Tab-separated table of C-alpha atoms in Angstrom:
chain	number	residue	atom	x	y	z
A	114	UNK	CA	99.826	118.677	121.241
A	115	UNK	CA	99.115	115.848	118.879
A	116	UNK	CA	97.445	117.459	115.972
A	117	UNK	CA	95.731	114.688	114.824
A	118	UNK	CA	92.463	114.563	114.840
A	119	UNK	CA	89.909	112.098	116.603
A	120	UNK	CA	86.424	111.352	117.044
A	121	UNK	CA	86.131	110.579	120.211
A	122	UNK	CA	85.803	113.478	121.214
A	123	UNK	CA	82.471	115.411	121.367
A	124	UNK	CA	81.607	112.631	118.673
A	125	UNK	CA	77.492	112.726	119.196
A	126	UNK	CA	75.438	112.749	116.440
A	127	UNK	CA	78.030	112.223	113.965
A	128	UNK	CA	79.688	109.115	114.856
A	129	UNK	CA	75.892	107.011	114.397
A	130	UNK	CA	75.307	109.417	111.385
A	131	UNK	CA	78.906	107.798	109.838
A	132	UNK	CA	77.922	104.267	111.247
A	133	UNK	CA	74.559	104.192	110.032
A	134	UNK	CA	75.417	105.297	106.477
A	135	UNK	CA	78.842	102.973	106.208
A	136	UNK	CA	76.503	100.022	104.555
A	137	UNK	CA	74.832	101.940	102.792
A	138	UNK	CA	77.872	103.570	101.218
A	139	UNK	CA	79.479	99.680	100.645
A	140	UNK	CA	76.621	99.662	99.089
A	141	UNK	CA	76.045	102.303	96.544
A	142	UNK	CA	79.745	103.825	95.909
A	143	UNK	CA	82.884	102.711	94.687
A	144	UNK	CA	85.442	102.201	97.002
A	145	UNK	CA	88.965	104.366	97.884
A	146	UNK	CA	87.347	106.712	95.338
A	147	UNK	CA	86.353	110.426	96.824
A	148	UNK	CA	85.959	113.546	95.238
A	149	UNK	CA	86.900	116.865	96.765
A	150	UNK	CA	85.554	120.233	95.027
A	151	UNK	CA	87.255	123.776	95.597
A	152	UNK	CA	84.219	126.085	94.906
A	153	UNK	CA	85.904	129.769	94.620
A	154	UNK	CA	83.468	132.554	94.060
A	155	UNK	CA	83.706	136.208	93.950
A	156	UNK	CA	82.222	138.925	96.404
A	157	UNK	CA	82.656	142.736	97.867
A	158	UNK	CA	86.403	142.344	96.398
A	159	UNK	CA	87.344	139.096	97.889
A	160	UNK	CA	87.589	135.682	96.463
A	161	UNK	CA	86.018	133.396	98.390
A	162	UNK	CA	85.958	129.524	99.172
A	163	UNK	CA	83.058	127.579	100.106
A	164	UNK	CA	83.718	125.306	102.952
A	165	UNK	CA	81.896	122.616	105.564
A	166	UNK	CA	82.083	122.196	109.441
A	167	UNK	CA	82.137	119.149	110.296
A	168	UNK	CA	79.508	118.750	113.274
A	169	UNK	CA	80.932	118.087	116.492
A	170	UNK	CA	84.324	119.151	114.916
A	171	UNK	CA	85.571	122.663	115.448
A	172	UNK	CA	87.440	122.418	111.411
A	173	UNK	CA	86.084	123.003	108.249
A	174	UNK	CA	86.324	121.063	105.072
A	175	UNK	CA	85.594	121.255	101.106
A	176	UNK	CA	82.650	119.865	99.944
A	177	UNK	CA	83.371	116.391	98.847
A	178	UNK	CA	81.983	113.176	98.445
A	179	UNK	CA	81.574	109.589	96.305
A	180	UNK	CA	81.480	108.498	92.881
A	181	UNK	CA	77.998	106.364	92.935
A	182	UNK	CA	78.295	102.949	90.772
A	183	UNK	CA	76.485	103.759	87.800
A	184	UNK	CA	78.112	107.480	87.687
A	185	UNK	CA	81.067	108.751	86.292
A	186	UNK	CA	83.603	111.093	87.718
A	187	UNK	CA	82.486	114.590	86.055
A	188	UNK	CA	78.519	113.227	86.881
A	189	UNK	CA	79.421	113.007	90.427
A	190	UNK	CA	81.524	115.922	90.962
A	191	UNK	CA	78.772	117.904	89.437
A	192	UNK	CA	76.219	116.319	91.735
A	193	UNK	CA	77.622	116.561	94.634
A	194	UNK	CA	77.966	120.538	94.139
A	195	UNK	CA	74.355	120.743	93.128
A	196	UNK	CA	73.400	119.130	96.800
A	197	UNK	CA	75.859	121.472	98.161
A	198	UNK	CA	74.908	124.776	96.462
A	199	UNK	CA	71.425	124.333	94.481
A	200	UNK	CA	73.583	125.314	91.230
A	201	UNK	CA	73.741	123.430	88.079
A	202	UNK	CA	75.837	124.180	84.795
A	203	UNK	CA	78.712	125.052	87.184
A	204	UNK	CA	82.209	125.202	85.108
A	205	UNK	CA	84.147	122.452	87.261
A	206	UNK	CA	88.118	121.612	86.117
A	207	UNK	CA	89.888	118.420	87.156
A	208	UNK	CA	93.149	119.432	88.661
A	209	UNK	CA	95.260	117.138	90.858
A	210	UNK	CA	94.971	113.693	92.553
A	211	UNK	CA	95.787	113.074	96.526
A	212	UNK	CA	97.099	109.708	97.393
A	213	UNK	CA	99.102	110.295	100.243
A	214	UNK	CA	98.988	107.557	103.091
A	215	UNK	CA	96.591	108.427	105.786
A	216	UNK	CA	95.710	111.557	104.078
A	217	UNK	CA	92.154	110.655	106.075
A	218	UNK	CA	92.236	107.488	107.763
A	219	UNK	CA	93.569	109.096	110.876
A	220	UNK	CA	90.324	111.239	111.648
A	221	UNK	CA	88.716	108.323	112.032
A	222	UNK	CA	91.125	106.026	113.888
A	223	UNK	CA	88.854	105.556	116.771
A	224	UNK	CA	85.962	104.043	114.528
A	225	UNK	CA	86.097	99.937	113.643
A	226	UNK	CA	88.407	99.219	110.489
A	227	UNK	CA	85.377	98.057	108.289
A	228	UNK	CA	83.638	101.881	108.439
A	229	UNK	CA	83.297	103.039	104.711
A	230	UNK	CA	84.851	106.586	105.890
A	231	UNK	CA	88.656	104.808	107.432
A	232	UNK	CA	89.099	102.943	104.341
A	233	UNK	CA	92.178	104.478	102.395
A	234	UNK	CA	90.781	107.167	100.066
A	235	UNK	CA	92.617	108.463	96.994
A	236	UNK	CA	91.114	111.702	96.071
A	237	UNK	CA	90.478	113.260	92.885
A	238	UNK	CA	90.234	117.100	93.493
A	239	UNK	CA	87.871	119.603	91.268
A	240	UNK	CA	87.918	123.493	91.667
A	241	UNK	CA	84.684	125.063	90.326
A	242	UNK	CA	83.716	128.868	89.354
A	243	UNK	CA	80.678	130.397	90.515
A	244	UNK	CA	78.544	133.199	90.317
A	245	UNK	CA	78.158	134.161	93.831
A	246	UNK	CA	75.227	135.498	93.992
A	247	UNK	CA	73.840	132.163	92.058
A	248	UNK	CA	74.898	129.774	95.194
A	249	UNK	CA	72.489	129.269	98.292
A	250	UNK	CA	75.055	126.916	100.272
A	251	UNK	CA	73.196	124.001	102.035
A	252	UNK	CA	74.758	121.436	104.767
A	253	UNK	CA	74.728	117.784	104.343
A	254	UNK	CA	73.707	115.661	107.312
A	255	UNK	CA	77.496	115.460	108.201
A	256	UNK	CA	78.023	119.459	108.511
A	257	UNK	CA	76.494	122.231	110.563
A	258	UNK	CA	77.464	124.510	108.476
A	259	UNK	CA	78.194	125.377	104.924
A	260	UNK	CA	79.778	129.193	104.120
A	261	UNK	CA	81.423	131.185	102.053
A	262	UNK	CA	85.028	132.294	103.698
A	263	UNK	CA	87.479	134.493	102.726
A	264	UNK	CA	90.400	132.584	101.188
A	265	UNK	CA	92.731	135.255	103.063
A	266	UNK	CA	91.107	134.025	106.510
A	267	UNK	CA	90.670	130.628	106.400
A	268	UNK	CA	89.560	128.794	109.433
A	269	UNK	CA	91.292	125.774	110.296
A	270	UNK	CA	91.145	122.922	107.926
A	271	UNK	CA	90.969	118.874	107.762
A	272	UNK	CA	92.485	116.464	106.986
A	273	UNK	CA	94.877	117.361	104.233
A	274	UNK	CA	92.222	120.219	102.722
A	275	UNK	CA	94.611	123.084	102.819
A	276	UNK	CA	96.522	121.434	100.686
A	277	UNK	CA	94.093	120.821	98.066
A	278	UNK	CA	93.001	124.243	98.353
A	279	UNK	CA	96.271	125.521	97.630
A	280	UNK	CA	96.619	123.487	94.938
A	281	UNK	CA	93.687	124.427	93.173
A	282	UNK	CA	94.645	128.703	93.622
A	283	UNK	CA	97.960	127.588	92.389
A	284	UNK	CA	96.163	125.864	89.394
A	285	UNK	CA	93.816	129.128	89.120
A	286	UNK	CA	96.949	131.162	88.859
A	287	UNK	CA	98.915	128.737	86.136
A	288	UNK	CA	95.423	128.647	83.687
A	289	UNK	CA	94.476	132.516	84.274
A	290	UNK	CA	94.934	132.614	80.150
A	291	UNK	CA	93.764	129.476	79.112
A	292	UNK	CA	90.794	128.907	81.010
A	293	UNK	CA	86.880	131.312	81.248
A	294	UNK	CA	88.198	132.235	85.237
A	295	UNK	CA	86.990	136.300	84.995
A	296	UNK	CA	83.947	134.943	83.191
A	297	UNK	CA	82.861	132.135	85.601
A	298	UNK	CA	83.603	133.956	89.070
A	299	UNK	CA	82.422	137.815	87.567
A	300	UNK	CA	78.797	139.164	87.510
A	301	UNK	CA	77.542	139.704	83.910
A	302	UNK	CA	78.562	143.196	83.964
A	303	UNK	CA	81.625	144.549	85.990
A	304	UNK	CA	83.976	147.413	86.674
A	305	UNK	CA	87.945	147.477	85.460
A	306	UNK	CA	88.679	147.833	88.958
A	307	UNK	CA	86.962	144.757	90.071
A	308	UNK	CA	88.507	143.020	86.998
A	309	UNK	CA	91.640	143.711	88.499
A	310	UNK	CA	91.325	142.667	92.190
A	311	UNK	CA	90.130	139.348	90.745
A	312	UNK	CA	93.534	138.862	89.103
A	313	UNK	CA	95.440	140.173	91.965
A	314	UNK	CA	93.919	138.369	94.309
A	315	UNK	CA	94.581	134.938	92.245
A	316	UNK	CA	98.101	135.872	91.185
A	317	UNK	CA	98.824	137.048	94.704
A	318	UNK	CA	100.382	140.194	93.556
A	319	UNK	CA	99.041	143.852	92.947
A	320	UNK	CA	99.034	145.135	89.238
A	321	UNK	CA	100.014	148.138	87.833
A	322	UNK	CA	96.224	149.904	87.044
A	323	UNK	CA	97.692	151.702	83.935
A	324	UNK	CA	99.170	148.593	82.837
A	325	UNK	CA	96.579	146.178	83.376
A	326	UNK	CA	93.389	148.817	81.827
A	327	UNK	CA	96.056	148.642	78.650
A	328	UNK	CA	96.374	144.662	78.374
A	329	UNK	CA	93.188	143.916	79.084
A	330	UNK	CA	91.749	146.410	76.125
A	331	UNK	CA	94.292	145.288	74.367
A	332	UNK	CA	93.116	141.682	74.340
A	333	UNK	CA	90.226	142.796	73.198
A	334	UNK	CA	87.583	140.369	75.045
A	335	UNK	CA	85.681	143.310	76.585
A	336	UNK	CA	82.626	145.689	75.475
A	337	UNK	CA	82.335	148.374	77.258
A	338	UNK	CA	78.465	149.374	77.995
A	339	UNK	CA	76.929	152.457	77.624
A	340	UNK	CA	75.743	153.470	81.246
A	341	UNK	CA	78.062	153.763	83.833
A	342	UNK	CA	76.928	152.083	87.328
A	343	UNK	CA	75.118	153.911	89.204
A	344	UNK	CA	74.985	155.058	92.668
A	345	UNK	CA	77.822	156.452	94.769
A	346	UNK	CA	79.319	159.827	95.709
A	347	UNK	CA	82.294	159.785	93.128
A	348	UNK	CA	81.969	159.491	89.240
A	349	UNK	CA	80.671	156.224	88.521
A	350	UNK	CA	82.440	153.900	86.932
A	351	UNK	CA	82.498	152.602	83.532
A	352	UNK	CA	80.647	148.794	83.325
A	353	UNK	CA	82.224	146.269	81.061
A	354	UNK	CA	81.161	142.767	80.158
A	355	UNK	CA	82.758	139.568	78.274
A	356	UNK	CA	82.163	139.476	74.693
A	357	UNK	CA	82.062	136.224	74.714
A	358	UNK	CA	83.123	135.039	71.020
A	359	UNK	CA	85.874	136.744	71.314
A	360	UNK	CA	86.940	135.924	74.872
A	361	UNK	CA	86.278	132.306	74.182
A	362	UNK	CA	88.288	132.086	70.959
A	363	UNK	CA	91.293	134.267	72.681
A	364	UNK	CA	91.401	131.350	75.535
A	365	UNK	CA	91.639	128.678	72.876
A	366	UNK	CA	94.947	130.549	71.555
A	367	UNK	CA	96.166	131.555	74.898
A	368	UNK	CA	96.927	134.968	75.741
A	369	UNK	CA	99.840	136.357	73.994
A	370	UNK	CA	101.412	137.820	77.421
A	371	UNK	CA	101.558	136.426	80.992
A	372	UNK	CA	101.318	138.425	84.236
């Protein structure tokens, strides 16, 4: 089965959605420029990925858009996450750019060459870190639906999105000691244990618990509150949070160990 992806099909509302909002797009945004954000967040132990379906399209994709004319790229990566998820002040890091031929011009290969969206695209990807709970995720006219998904059960992705997805974990994984990642995708207070799955589930490995309690006390970033969390039929555990000149000025030096 070809697994390319057309239009054609099914194509409804969205193929006079696209055509009607090609001129305006000539218009407003500057062309073979698009932006494609990987918003992780964290939740019930999982790190999760906030994603699009395309209507009329059974795959998802990662929120994404256009740099406007009068906008530069940080303005309009940041915008286009605050239509997506009602969120502002959202730490967003520039990590790769995707130029690959026909990385999208073949989802549309049933649509006239001058559309806006078959034009060759080269696309500057963003990952972002989010409070979860902070995010109400909201569909653009193109999408009839915007979730959170687990990034250990993706659904099917397009275009070349998995890639850039990947890319951006990988990224995650490389900067875990240079960049605020626990403090961006963790509540304001926190377990050790949940401290831990967070870096397991980025570096793709499990972690010695003895071991990582030692190095991360060890670093120092971390004040330990005086309640416990409440609630539960075992012993409730201890509640830390990021002291935050000391966290900050540790990720300017870099951590002195990896993992």
């Amino acid at each position: 089965m070809n697994p390319t992806i057309t239009l054609m099909e099914n194509q409804g509302d969205l193929r006079s959605l696209l055509e009607q909002k090609s001129a305006l797009y000539w218009q407003d945004y500057i062309p073979h420029i698009s932006i494609d954000c990987v918003v992780f967040g964290f939740h019930d132990a999982t790190l999760k990925v906030l994603l699009l379906k395309v209507k009329d399209q059974d795959r998802w994709g990662l929120p994404g858009g256009y740099m406007g004319k009068h906008e530069d790229m940080n303005q309009a990566a940041a915008r286009i996450l605050q239509e997506r998820t009602g969120a502002e002040d959202i730490f967003l890091q520039q990590f790769s750019v995707f130029s690959e031929l026909n990385r999208s011009e073949d989802f549309f290969q049933e649509y006239p060459d001058t559309l806006w969206h078959k034009q060759r695209f080269i696309s500057v990807g963003f990952y972002a870190l989010v409070d979860y709970t902070e995010v109400i995720p909201v569909p653009d006219e193109l999408s009839s639906a915007c979730e959170w998904k687990d990034i250990e059960n993706l659904p099917a992705l397009m275009m070349d999105h998995q890639k850039i997805l990947l890319e951006a974990l990988e990224t995650l994984r490389r900067q875990l000691n240079y960049k605020p990642i626990g403090y961006n995708l963790l509540p304001a207070e926190f377990t050790m244990p949940e401290l831990q799955k967070l870096y397991e589930i980025i570096l793709g490995k499990k972690l010695n618990r003895g071991n990582f309690y030692r190095k991360m006390l060890a670093y120092d970033i971390l004040d330990k509150l005086e309640e416990p969390r409440k609630g539960g039929a075992h012993k409730a555990p201890n509640l830390y949070k990021f002291n935050m000149e000391k966290y900050e000025n540790a990720l300017r030096h870099g951590f002195k160990e990896g993992w």
